[in-house]
CSV table of C-alpha atoms and ligand atoms in Angstrom, one decimal:
chain,number,residue,atom,x,y,z
A,1428,MET,CA,-8.1,-6.9,45.6
A,1429,GLU,CA,-4.8,-4.9,45.2
A,1430,SER,CA,-3.4,-5.5,48.4
A,1431,ASN,CA,-4.7,-9.1,48.5
A,1432,ILE,CA,-2.7,-9.6,45.4
A,1433,ASP,CA,0.4,-7.9,46.6
A,1434,ALA,CA,0.5,-10.1,49.7
A,1435,GLY,CA,1.7,-12.8,47.6
A,1436,LEU,CA,4.4,-11.3,46.0
A,1437,ASN,CA,8.1,-11.4,47.2
A,1438,GLU,CA,10.1,-8.4,47.9
A,1439,SER,CA,11.8,-8.0,44.7
A,1440,ASP,CA,8.3,-8.1,43.1
A,1441,LEU,CA,7.0,-5.8,45.7
A,1442,GLY,CA,9.9,-3.3,44.8
A,1443,ALA,CA,9.3,-3.6,41.0
A,1444,VAL,CA,5.5,-2.8,41.5
A,1445,GLN,CA,6.6,0.4,43.6
A,1446,ARG,CA,9.0,1.6,41.1
A,1447,ALA,CA,6.3,1.0,38.2
A,1448,GLN,CA,3.7,2.8,40.1
A,1449,GLY,CA,6.3,5.9,41.1
A,1450,TRP,CA,7.5,6.1,37.4
A,1451,ALA,CA,4.2,5.6,36.0
A,1452,GLN,CA,2.8,8.7,38.2
A,1453,ASP,CA,5.9,10.9,38.0
A,1454,PHE,CA,7.3,10.4,34.4
A,1455,VAL,CA,4.5,9.0,32.1
A,1456,ALA,CA,1.4,10.9,33.5
A,1457,PRO,CA,2.7,14.4,32.8
A,1458,ARG,CA,3.8,13.2,29.2
A,1459,ALA,CA,1.5,10.7,28.0
A,1460,GLU,CA,-1.1,12.8,26.1
A,1461,SER,CA,1.5,14.7,24.5
A,1462,TRP,CA,2.7,11.5,22.8
A,1463,GLU,CA,-0.6,10.7,21.6
A,1464,THR,CA,-1.2,14.1,20.2
A,1465,GLU,CA,2.2,14.0,18.6
A,1466,ARG,CA,1.5,10.8,17.5
A,1467,ARG,CA,5.1,9.2,18.0
A,1468,PHE,CA,7.0,6.4,19.8
A,1469,ALA,CA,7.8,7.5,23.3
A,1470,ARG,CA,11.5,6.8,23.2
A,1471,GLU,CA,12.1,9.0,26.2
A,1472,ALA,CA,10.0,7.0,28.2
A,1473,PHE,CA,11.7,3.8,27.1
A,1474,ASP,CA,14.8,5.3,27.9
A,1475,SER,CA,13.5,6.2,31.5
A,1476,ALA,CA,12.0,2.7,32.0
A,1477,GLY,CA,15.4,1.3,31.5
A,1478,GLN,CA,16.7,3.5,34.5
A,1479,HIS,CA,13.9,2.3,36.6
A,1480,ARG,CA,14.9,-1.1,35.9
A,1481,LEU,CA,11.7,-2.0,34.1
A,1482,THR,CA,13.1,-3.4,30.8
A,1483,GLY,CA,14.6,-6.6,32.1
A,1484,LEU,CA,11.9,-7.6,34.1
A,1485,LEU,CA,11.7,-11.5,32.6
A,1486,VAL,CA,15.6,-11.9,32.5
A,1487,SER,CA,17.3,-13.6,35.3
A,1488,SER,CA,19.3,-11.7,38.0
A,1489,ALA,CA,22.5,-13.4,36.9
A,1490,ASP,CA,21.9,-11.7,33.6
A,1491,GLY,CA,21.3,-8.2,35.1
A,1492,GLY,CA,17.5,-8.5,35.1
A,1493,GLU,CA,14.8,-8.6,37.9
A,1494,ASP,CA,13.4,-12.3,37.6
A,1495,ILE,CA,9.9,-11.1,38.1
A,1496,SER,CA,7.1,-13.6,39.1
A,1497,VAL,CA,3.9,-13.7,36.5
A,1498,LEU,CA,2.0,-12.0,39.5
A,1499,GLY,CA,4.6,-9.4,40.1
A,1500,LEU,CA,4.6,-8.7,36.1
A,1501,ALA,CA,0.9,-8.3,36.2
A,1502,ARG,CA,0.8,-5.8,38.9
A,1503,VAL,CA,3.7,-3.8,37.4
A,1504,LEU,CA,1.9,-3.8,33.9
A,1505,GLU,CA,-1.6,-2.6,36.0
A,1506,GLU,CA,0.3,0.2,37.2
A,1507,ILE,CA,1.8,1.5,34.3
A,1508,ALA,CA,-1.4,1.0,32.1
A,1509,ALA,CA,-3.3,2.7,34.7
A,1510,VAL,CA,-1.5,5.9,33.6
A,1511,ASP,CA,-0.8,4.9,29.7
A,1512,PHE,CA,-1.7,1.6,27.8
A,1513,ALA,CA,0.7,2.7,24.8
A,1514,ILE,CA,3.8,2.5,27.0
A,1515,ALA,CA,2.8,-0.4,29.1
A,1516,PHE,CA,2.2,-2.5,26.0
A,1517,SER,CA,5.4,-1.5,24.4
A,1518,LEU,CA,7.3,-2.6,27.4
A,1519,VAL,CA,5.5,-6.2,27.5
A,1520,CYS,CA,6.8,-6.4,23.8
A,1521,HIS,CA,10.3,-5.5,24.8
A,1522,ASN,CA,10.1,-7.4,28.0
A,1523,ASN,CA,9.3,-10.7,26.6
A,1524,LEU,CA,11.5,-10.5,23.9
A,1525,ALA,CA,14.4,-9.8,26.6
A,1526,GLY,CA,13.1,-12.9,28.5
A,1527,ALA,CA,13.1,-15.1,25.4
A,1528,VAL,CA,16.8,-14.3,24.7
A,1529,GLY,CA,17.7,-14.6,28.0
A,1530,ARG,CA,16.4,-18.2,28.3
A,1531,GLY,CA,17.2,-19.3,24.8
A,1532,ALA,CA,20.0,-17.3,22.9
A,1533,THR,CA,23.6,-18.4,22.8
A,1534,GLY,CA,27.1,-17.5,22.0
A,1535,THR,CA,27.5,-13.8,20.2
A,1536,LEU,CA,24.1,-13.6,19.4
A,1537,ARG,CA,23.2,-13.6,23.3
A,1538,GLU,CA,26.1,-11.3,24.0
A,1539,SER,CA,25.3,-8.9,21.3
A,1540,VAL,CA,21.9,-7.8,22.2
A,1541,LEU,CA,21.0,-9.2,25.8
A,1542,PRO,CA,22.7,-6.7,28.1
A,1543,GLY,CA,21.3,-3.7,25.7
A,1544,LEU,CA,17.8,-5.3,26.0
A,1545,VAL,CA,18.1,-5.4,29.7
A,1546,GLU,CA,19.1,-1.9,30.2
A,1547,GLY,CA,16.8,-0.5,27.7
A,1548,SER,CA,19.4,0.9,25.5
A,1549,LEU,CA,18.4,-1.4,22.8
A,1550,VAL,CA,14.5,-1.7,22.0
A,1551,GLY,CA,12.9,-5.2,21.0
A,1552,ALA,CA,10.2,-6.2,18.9
A,1553,PHE,CA,8.3,-9.1,18.0
A,1554,LEU,CA,7.5,-9.8,14.2
A,1555,LEU,CA,4.9,-12.5,13.5
A,1556,THR,CA,1.9,-10.5,11.8
A,1557,GLU,CA,1.8,-9.7,8.2
A,1558,PRO,CA,-0.4,-7.6,6.1
A,1559,GLU,CA,-2.3,-10.5,4.7
A,1560,VAL,CA,-1.8,-12.7,8.0
A,1561,GLY,CA,-3.0,-12.2,11.3
A,1562,SER,CA,-4.9,-14.8,13.5
A,1563,ASP,CA,-3.9,-17.7,11.5
A,1564,ALA,CA,-0.4,-17.2,12.3
A,1565,ALA,CA,0.9,-20.7,10.7
A,1566,ALA,CA,0.0,-19.0,7.1
A,1567,ILE,CA,3.0,-16.5,7.5
A,1568,ALA,CA,4.6,-15.6,4.1
A,1569,VAL,CA,7.9,-14.1,5.0
A,1570,THR,CA,10.6,-16.4,3.6
A,1571,ALA,CA,14.0,-16.9,4.7
A,1572,THR,CA,16.2,-19.0,2.5
A,1573,THR,CA,19.8,-19.9,2.7
A,1574,ASP,CA,22.7,-18.9,0.6
A,1575,GLY,CA,26.1,-20.0,1.5
A,1576,SER,CA,26.5,-19.5,5.4
A,1577,GLU,CA,23.9,-16.5,5.4
A,1578,TRP,CA,20.1,-16.5,5.5
A,1579,VAL,CA,18.3,-14.2,2.8
A,1580,LEU,CA,14.7,-12.8,4.3
A,1581,ASN,CA,12.2,-11.4,2.0
A,1582,GLY,CA,8.5,-10.0,2.6
A,1583,GLU,CA,6.7,-7.6,4.7
A,1584,LYS,CA,5.6,-7.6,8.7
A,1585,ALA,CA,2.7,-5.6,10.0
A,1586,TRP,CA,1.8,-4.3,13.2
A,1587,VAL,CA,5.2,-4.4,14.8
A,1588,THR,CA,4.9,-2.7,18.3
A,1589,ASN,CA,7.9,-0.6,19.1
A,1590,GLY,CA,8.6,-0.9,15.3
A,1591,THR,CA,9.5,2.6,14.2
A,1592,ASP,CA,12.4,2.6,16.8
A,1593,ALA,CA,13.2,-1.0,17.2
A,1594,ASP,CA,16.8,-1.8,17.3
A,1595,VAL,CA,16.3,-5.7,17.7
A,1596,LEU,CA,14.1,-7.6,15.6
A,1597,SER,CA,12.5,-11.0,16.6
A,1598,VAL,CA,11.2,-12.0,12.9
A,1599,TYR,CA,9.3,-15.4,12.4
A,1600,ALA,CA,9.8,-16.7,8.6
A,1601,GLN,CA,8.9,-19.6,6.6
A,1602,THR,CA,11.7,-21.4,5.6
A,1603,ASP,CA,10.0,-24.2,3.4
A,1604,SER,CA,6.4,-23.7,2.7
A,1605,SER,CA,5.7,-27.5,2.1
A,1606,LEU,CA,6.3,-28.1,5.8
A,1607,GLY,CA,3.4,-25.7,7.0
A,1608,HIS,CA,4.3,-24.3,10.7
A,1609,ARG,CA,7.1,-26.7,11.2
A,1610,GLY,CA,9.0,-24.8,8.6
A,1611,ILE,CA,8.9,-21.5,10.7
A,1612,ALA,CA,12.0,-20.4,12.1
A,1613,THR,CA,13.0,-17.3,14.2
A,1614,PHE,CA,15.8,-14.8,13.5
A,1615,LEU,CA,17.0,-12.1,15.7
A,1616,ILE,CA,18.0,-9.0,13.4
A,1617,ASP,CA,19.5,-6.0,13.9
A,1618,ALA,CA,17.3,-3.3,12.6
A,1619,ASN,CA,20.2,-1.3,11.0
A,1620,THR,CA,20.9,-4.1,8.5
A,1621,SER,CA,20.8,-3.5,4.7
A,1622,GLY,CA,17.4,-4.5,3.5
A,1623,VAL,CA,15.2,-3.7,6.5
A,1624,ILE,CA,13.0,-1.0,5.7
A,1625,LYS,CA,10.7,0.3,8.3
A,1626,THR,CA,7.6,2.6,7.5
A,1627,PRO,CA,6.4,5.3,9.3
A,1628,GLY,CA,4.0,4.7,12.5
A,1629,TYR,CA,0.7,4.0,11.7
A,1630,GLU,CA,-2.3,6.7,12.0
A,1631,LEU,CA,-4.4,4.8,14.6
A,1632,LEU,CA,-7.6,5.7,16.6
A,1633,GLY,CA,-5.0,5.8,19.6
A,1634,GLY,CA,-1.9,4.0,21.1
A,1635,HIS,CA,0.6,6.0,19.2
A,1636,GLY,CA,2.9,5.6,21.9
A,1637,LEU,CA,3.8,2.0,20.9
A,1638,GLY,CA,5.2,2.7,17.6
A,1639,ALA,CA,3.3,0.2,15.6
A,1640,ASN,CA,4.2,0.4,12.1
A,1641,SER,CA,5.2,-2.2,9.2
A,1642,ILE,CA,8.8,-3.5,8.4
A,1643,ARG,CA,9.9,-4.9,5.2
A,1644,PHE,CA,12.9,-7.3,4.5
A,1645,GLU,CA,14.3,-6.9,0.7
A,1646,ASN,CA,16.9,-9.5,0.3
A,1647,CYS,CA,17.8,-9.0,3.7
A,1648,ARG,CA,21.3,-10.9,4.4
A,1649,VAL,CA,22.0,-12.0,7.8
A,1650,PRO,CA,24.9,-14.1,9.1
A,1651,ALA,CA,23.9,-18.1,10.2
A,1652,GLN,CA,24.0,-17.0,13.7
A,1653,SER,CA,21.2,-14.9,13.6
A,1654,LEU,CA,19.1,-17.9,13.7
A,1655,PHE,CA,17.3,-18.0,17.1
A,1656,GLN,CA,14.7,-20.4,17.4
A,1657,PRO,CA,15.4,-23.4,14.6
A,1658,VAL,CA,13.3,-24.4,11.9
A,1659,GLY,CA,10.4,-26.4,13.5
A,1660,ASP,CA,10.7,-24.2,16.9
A,1661,GLY,CA,9.7,-21.0,15.7
A,1662,PHE,CA,5.9,-21.6,15.5
A,1663,ARG,CA,5.9,-23.5,18.9
A,1664,ALA,CA,7.8,-20.3,20.3
A,1665,ALA,CA,5.5,-17.8,19.1
A,1666,MET,CA,2.7,-19.7,20.9
A,1667,GLU,CA,4.8,-20.5,24.0
A,1668,GLY,CA,4.2,-17.1,25.8
A,1669,ILE,CA,0.6,-16.6,24.4
A,1670,ASP,CA,-1.1,-17.5,27.8
A,1671,LEU,CA,1.1,-15.0,29.6
A,1672,ALA,CA,0.5,-12.1,27.2
A,1673,ARG,CA,-3.2,-12.5,27.5
A,1674,VAL,CA,-3.3,-12.4,31.0
A,1675,LEU,CA,-1.0,-9.3,31.0
A,1676,VAL,CA,-3.6,-7.7,28.6
A,1677,GLY,CA,-6.1,-8.4,31.3
A,1678,ALA,CA,-4.0,-6.7,33.8
A,1679,MET,CA,-3.2,-3.8,31.9
A,1680,CYS,CA,-7.4,-3.6,31.4
A,1681,CYS,CA,-7.8,-3.6,35.2
A,1682,GLY,CA,-5.3,-0.7,35.2
A,1683,MET,CA,-7.1,1.3,32.7
A,1684,LEU,CA,-10.5,0.7,34.0
A,1685,ARG,CA,-9.3,1.4,37.5
A,1686,THR,CA,-8.6,4.8,36.3
A,1687,GLY,CA,-11.8,5.2,34.9
A,1688,LEU,CA,-13.7,4.5,37.8
A,1689,ARG,CA,-11.8,6.8,39.8
A,1690,THR,CA,-11.6,10.0,37.5
A,1691,ALA,CA,-15.6,9.5,37.2
A,1692,SER,CA,-16.2,9.1,40.7
A,1693,ASN,CA,-14.3,12.2,41.6
A,1694,TYR,CA,-16.1,14.1,38.8
A,1695,VAL,CA,-19.6,13.1,40.2
A,1696,ARG,CA,-18.7,14.4,43.9
A,1697,GLY,CA,-17.6,17.6,42.5
A,1698,ARG,CA,-20.4,18.4,39.9
A,1699,LEU,CA,-23.6,20.0,40.7
A,1700,ALA,CA,-27.0,19.7,39.0
A,1701,PHE,CA,-30.7,20.1,39.9
A,1702,GLY,CA,-29.8,21.4,43.3
A,1703,GLY,CA,-27.5,18.3,44.4
A,1704,ARG,CA,-24.2,16.5,43.6
A,1705,LEU,CA,-24.3,14.1,40.5
A,1706,ALA,CA,-22.9,11.5,43.0
A,1707,ASP,CA,-26.3,11.4,44.7
A,1708,LEU,CA,-28.3,10.7,41.8
A,1709,GLN,CA,-29.1,6.9,41.8
A,1710,GLY,CA,-28.7,6.6,38.0
A,1711,VAL,CA,-25.1,7.8,38.1
A,1712,ARG,CA,-24.4,5.9,41.3
A,1713,PHE,CA,-25.8,2.4,39.7
A,1714,LYS,CA,-23.8,3.1,36.6
A,1715,LEU,CA,-20.8,3.2,38.4
A,1716,ALA,CA,-21.5,0.4,40.7
A,1717,ASP,CA,-21.7,-1.9,37.6
A,1718,VAL,CA,-18.4,-0.4,36.3
A,1719,ALA,CA,-16.9,-1.3,39.9
A,1720,THR,CA,-18.6,-4.9,39.7
A,1721,ASP,CA,-16.9,-5.5,36.2
A,1722,LEU,CA,-13.5,-4.2,37.7
A,1723,GLU,CA,-13.7,-6.7,40.5
A,1724,ALA,CA,-14.9,-9.7,38.2
A,1725,SER,CA,-12.1,-8.7,35.9
A,1726,ARG,CA,-9.4,-8.6,38.3
A,1727,LEU,CA,-10.3,-12.2,39.8
A,1728,LEU,CA,-10.2,-13.7,36.4
A,1729,THR,CA,-6.9,-12.1,35.4
A,1730,TYR,CA,-5.3,-12.7,38.7
A,1731,ARG,CA,-6.4,-16.5,39.0
A,1732,ALA,CA,-5.3,-17.2,35.5
A,1733,ALA,CA,-1.6,-15.3,36.5
A,1734,LEU,CA,-1.5,-17.4,39.7
A,1735,THR,CA,-2.1,-20.8,37.5
A,1736,LEU,CA,0.7,-19.9,35.3
A,1737,GLN,CA,2.8,-19.2,38.3
A,1738,GLU,CA,2.1,-22.5,39.6
A,1739,GLY,CA,3.5,-23.9,36.3
A,1740,ARG,CA,0.1,-25.2,35.3
A,1741,ASN,CA,-1.8,-24.7,32.0
A,1742,ALA,CA,-3.9,-21.6,32.1
A,1743,GLY,CA,-4.9,-21.5,28.3
A,1744,VAL,CA,-8.6,-21.3,28.8
A,1745,GLU,CA,-8.3,-19.3,32.1
A,1746,ALA,CA,-6.4,-16.9,30.1
A,1747,ALA,CA,-8.8,-16.7,27.4
A,1748,HIS,CA,-11.7,-16.0,29.9
A,1749,ALA,CA,-9.6,-13.4,31.4
A,1750,LYS,CA,-8.6,-11.4,28.0
A,1751,LYS,CA,-12.0,-11.8,26.6
A,1752,PHE,CA,-13.9,-10.4,29.7
A,1753,SER,CA,-11.4,-7.7,30.8
A,1754,THR,CA,-11.2,-6.0,27.3
A,1755,ARG,CA,-14.8,-6.1,26.9
A,1756,VAL,CA,-15.8,-4.5,30.4
A,1757,THR,CA,-12.9,-2.0,29.9
A,1758,GLU,CA,-14.0,-0.8,26.7
A,1759,ASN,CA,-17.7,-0.8,28.0
A,1760,GLY,CA,-16.8,0.6,31.4
A,1761,ILE,CA,-14.8,3.6,30.2
A,1762,ALA,CA,-17.6,4.7,28.1
A,1763,SER,CA,-20.0,4.7,31.1
A,1764,CYS,CA,-17.4,6.5,33.2
A,1765,MET,CA,-17.2,9.1,30.5
A,1766,GLN,CA,-20.9,9.4,30.2
A,1767,VAL,CA,-21.7,10.1,33.9
A,1768,MET,CA,-19.2,12.9,33.2
A,1769,GLY,CA,-21.2,14.4,30.5
A,1770,ALA,CA,-19.5,16.6,27.7
A,1771,ASN,CA,-16.6,16.9,30.0
A,1772,GLY,CA,-16.1,13.1,29.6
A,1773,ALA,CA,-14.9,13.6,26.1
A,1774,LYS,CA,-12.4,16.4,26.8
A,1775,ARG,CA,-8.8,15.2,26.5
A,1776,ASP,CA,-7.7,16.9,29.9
A,1777,HIS,CA,-8.2,13.6,31.5
A,1778,PRO,CA,-6.9,10.2,30.4
A,1779,LEU,CA,-10.4,8.6,29.7
A,1780,PRO,CA,-10.5,9.3,25.9
A,1781,ARG,CA,-6.8,7.9,25.6
A,1782,HIS,CA,-7.9,4.8,27.5
A,1783,LEU,CA,-11.2,4.4,25.4
A,1784,ALA,CA,-9.4,4.2,22.1
A,1785,ALA,CA,-6.5,1.9,23.8
A,1786,ALA,CA,-9.4,-0.3,25.1
A,1787,ARG,CA,-10.6,-0.8,21.7
A,1788,LEU,CA,-7.1,-1.9,20.6
A,1789,THR,CA,-6.6,-4.5,23.4
A,1790,HIS,CA,-9.5,-6.4,21.4
A,1791,TYR,CA,-7.1,-7.3,18.6
A,1792,VAL,CA,-3.5,-8.2,20.4
A,1793,ASP,CA,-2.4,-11.4,21.6
A,1794,GLY,CA,-5.3,-13.1,19.8
A,1795,ALA,CA,-8.4,-11.3,19.0
A,1796,THR,CA,-11.7,-11.5,21.1
A,1797,GLU,CA,-12.8,-14.3,18.5
A,1798,ILE,CA,-9.9,-16.4,18.9
A,1799,GLN,CA,-10.4,-16.4,22.6
A,1800,ASP,CA,-14.0,-17.8,22.0
A,1801,VAL,CA,-12.3,-20.6,19.8
A,1802,VAL,CA,-10.0,-21.7,22.9
A,1803,ILE,CA,-13.2,-21.5,25.3
A,1804,SER,CA,-15.4,-23.3,22.6
A,1805,ARG,CA,-12.9,-25.9,22.1
A,1806,SER,CA,-12.5,-26.6,26.0
A,1807,LEU,CA,-16.4,-27.0,26.1
A,1808,LEU,CA,-17.0,-28.9,23.2
A,1809,ASP,CA,-14.4,-30.8,21.9
B,121,LIG,C1,-1.9,-2.1,18.8
B,121,LIG,C2,-1.6,-3.3,18.3
B,121,LIG,C3,-0.3,-4.0,18.4
B,121,LIG,C4,0.0,-5.2,17.8
B,121,LIG,N1,1.3,-5.7,18.4
B,121,LIG,C5,1.9,-6.4,17.5
B,121,LIG,C6,3.4,-7.1,17.6
B,121,LIG,O1,3.9,-6.5,18.1
B,121,LIG,N2,3.6,-8.2,16.7
B,121,LIG,C7,2.8,-8.8,15.9
B,121,LIG,O2,3.2,-9.7,15.2
B,121,LIG,N3,1.1,-8.6,15.9
B,121,LIG,C8,0.8,-7.4,16.7
B,121,LIG,N4,-0.4,-6.9,16.3
B,121,LIG,C9,-1.2,-7.8,15.3
B,121,LIG,C10,-2.3,-8.8,16.3
B,121,LIG,O3,-1.5,-9.8,16.7
B,121,LIG,C11,-3.2,-8.9,15.2
B,121,LIG,O4,-3.9,-8.1,15.0
B,121,LIG,C12,-4.1,-10.3,15.4
B,121,LIG,O5,-3.2,-11.5,15.5
B,121,LIG,C13,-5.1,-10.4,14.7
B,121,LIG,O6,-4.9,-10.7,13.4
B,121,LIG,P1,-5.6,-9.6,12.3
B,121,LIG,O7,-6.0,-8.1,12.9
B,121,LIG,O8,-5.0,-9.6,11.2
B,121,LIG,O9,-7.2,-10.2,12.2
B,121,LIG,P2,-7.7,-11.3,11.2
B,121,LIG,O10,-6.8,-12.5,11.5
B,121,LIG,O11,-7.8,-10.5,9.9
B,121,LIG,O12,-9.2,-11.5,11.6
B,121,LIG,C14,-10.2,-10.5,11.1
B,121,LIG,C15,-11.4,-11.0,12.4
B,121,LIG,O13,-11.7,-12.0,12.0
B,121,LIG,C16,-11.7,-13.0,13.4
B,121,LIG,N5,-11.3,-14.3,13.3
B,121,LIG,C17,-10.2,-15.0,12.8
B,121,LIG,N6,-10.1,-16.1,12.7
B,121,LIG,C18,-11.5,-16.3,13.0
B,121,LIG,C19,-11.9,-18.0,13.7
B,121,LIG,N7,-11.2,-18.9,13.5
B,121,LIG,N8,-12.9,-17.7,14.3
B,121,LIG,C20,-13.9,-16.8,14.6
B,121,LIG,N9,-13.3,-15.4,14.2
B,121,LIG,C21,-12.1,-15.3,13.6
B,121,LIG,C22,-10.8,-12.0,14.0
B,121,LIG,O14,-11.2,-12.5,15.6
B,121,LIG,C23,-11.1,-10.6,13.6
B,121,LIG,O15,-12.4,-10.4,14.2
B,121,LIG,C24,-1.0,-6.0,17.1
B,121,LIG,C25,-2.1,-5.3,16.8
B,121,LIG,C26,-2.7,-4.2,17.3
B,121,LIG,C27,-3.8,-3.8,17.3
């Protein structure tokens, strides 16, 4: 399946996939467990990703980026998440922002952030979710009001991936609550601006390398040119990339599940019990066969949705199926892989405990599992 997909990639996509694979194996694999145990954002991984040209994947080549295709991006992220989900998700959030800035920002706003985002010297973050508002994103309560030529932001954002170290914040704020989602605008804000207050990273069940935290705005004044997506466009812009984001979660799940299957298969070939290899027990073989079937199905759903997006067609329902299925089978499948490894499955000297925790987190990002069901059932019944 991997090679089938790769046959559809152009040379520049293939180059990015190979760079991602090599970088993930050489740089990320030896360090990922320590980022988790130290519970910190992997800033050095981010810097290194920039050197490997993995931070401007969705930016045009005219602006110094890689201009990668949807299939190529999905394969890049599959390779990185096969080693570590946290750094892969951190890069997704950053790359999406860099791509949006490349497509939409103009003038000094563009000049001040785009080159840094592309080379990875500036870390980007996407701030939509709030402590009291998640799935119902149109209900956000962070406010932006005008004062002379400036905007003033107040309120709190939650679950900011890259938040602990982010330099460029893409902040969704309500400018007039009587307008509902039509009152939402987006601002690009320098994280060092006075009135931006970051909390330390959250204590989570896993995924600490992605540096999720909360960010508060206390009378944070920004110039008029910080307005990135004007009033009325903010909500539409937030939802615009959501199908791609869901497909990419599917691809990252394929990467983690692939590692689960390889790790467990290698283990059961070497471990002896009752006078033979674990790999020769039918109960063990069938458990792994089920995981392999789920992985194949997950890949088919994910890359079908990726191809639909790449062809410029609506992939809303396909992306919802892909995300819902791949997150579910990845969490269950990694647990099965750990089960056939016995108690050694629970040790942190291999990546599966880290992947299991990350697989749980995939159920919430880019629309929780139930929101995928909202999309799917709407397509069936309305
Ligand atoms: C690791 C991680 C990284 C994240 N990174 C970012 C980020 O960078 N930027 C950002 O803005 N956000 C980020 N998020 C937040 C994420 O987008 C939200 O968690 C998600 O939108 C769900 O919101 P919530 O957690 O507040 O759940 P809620 O909206 O409170 O929902 C609670 C439960 O109710 C269910 N539910 C809600 N509505 C319905 C419905 N209509 N029908 C049926 N069930 C429903 C949900 O599915 C969920 O199970 C991140 C989250 C995680 C875990």
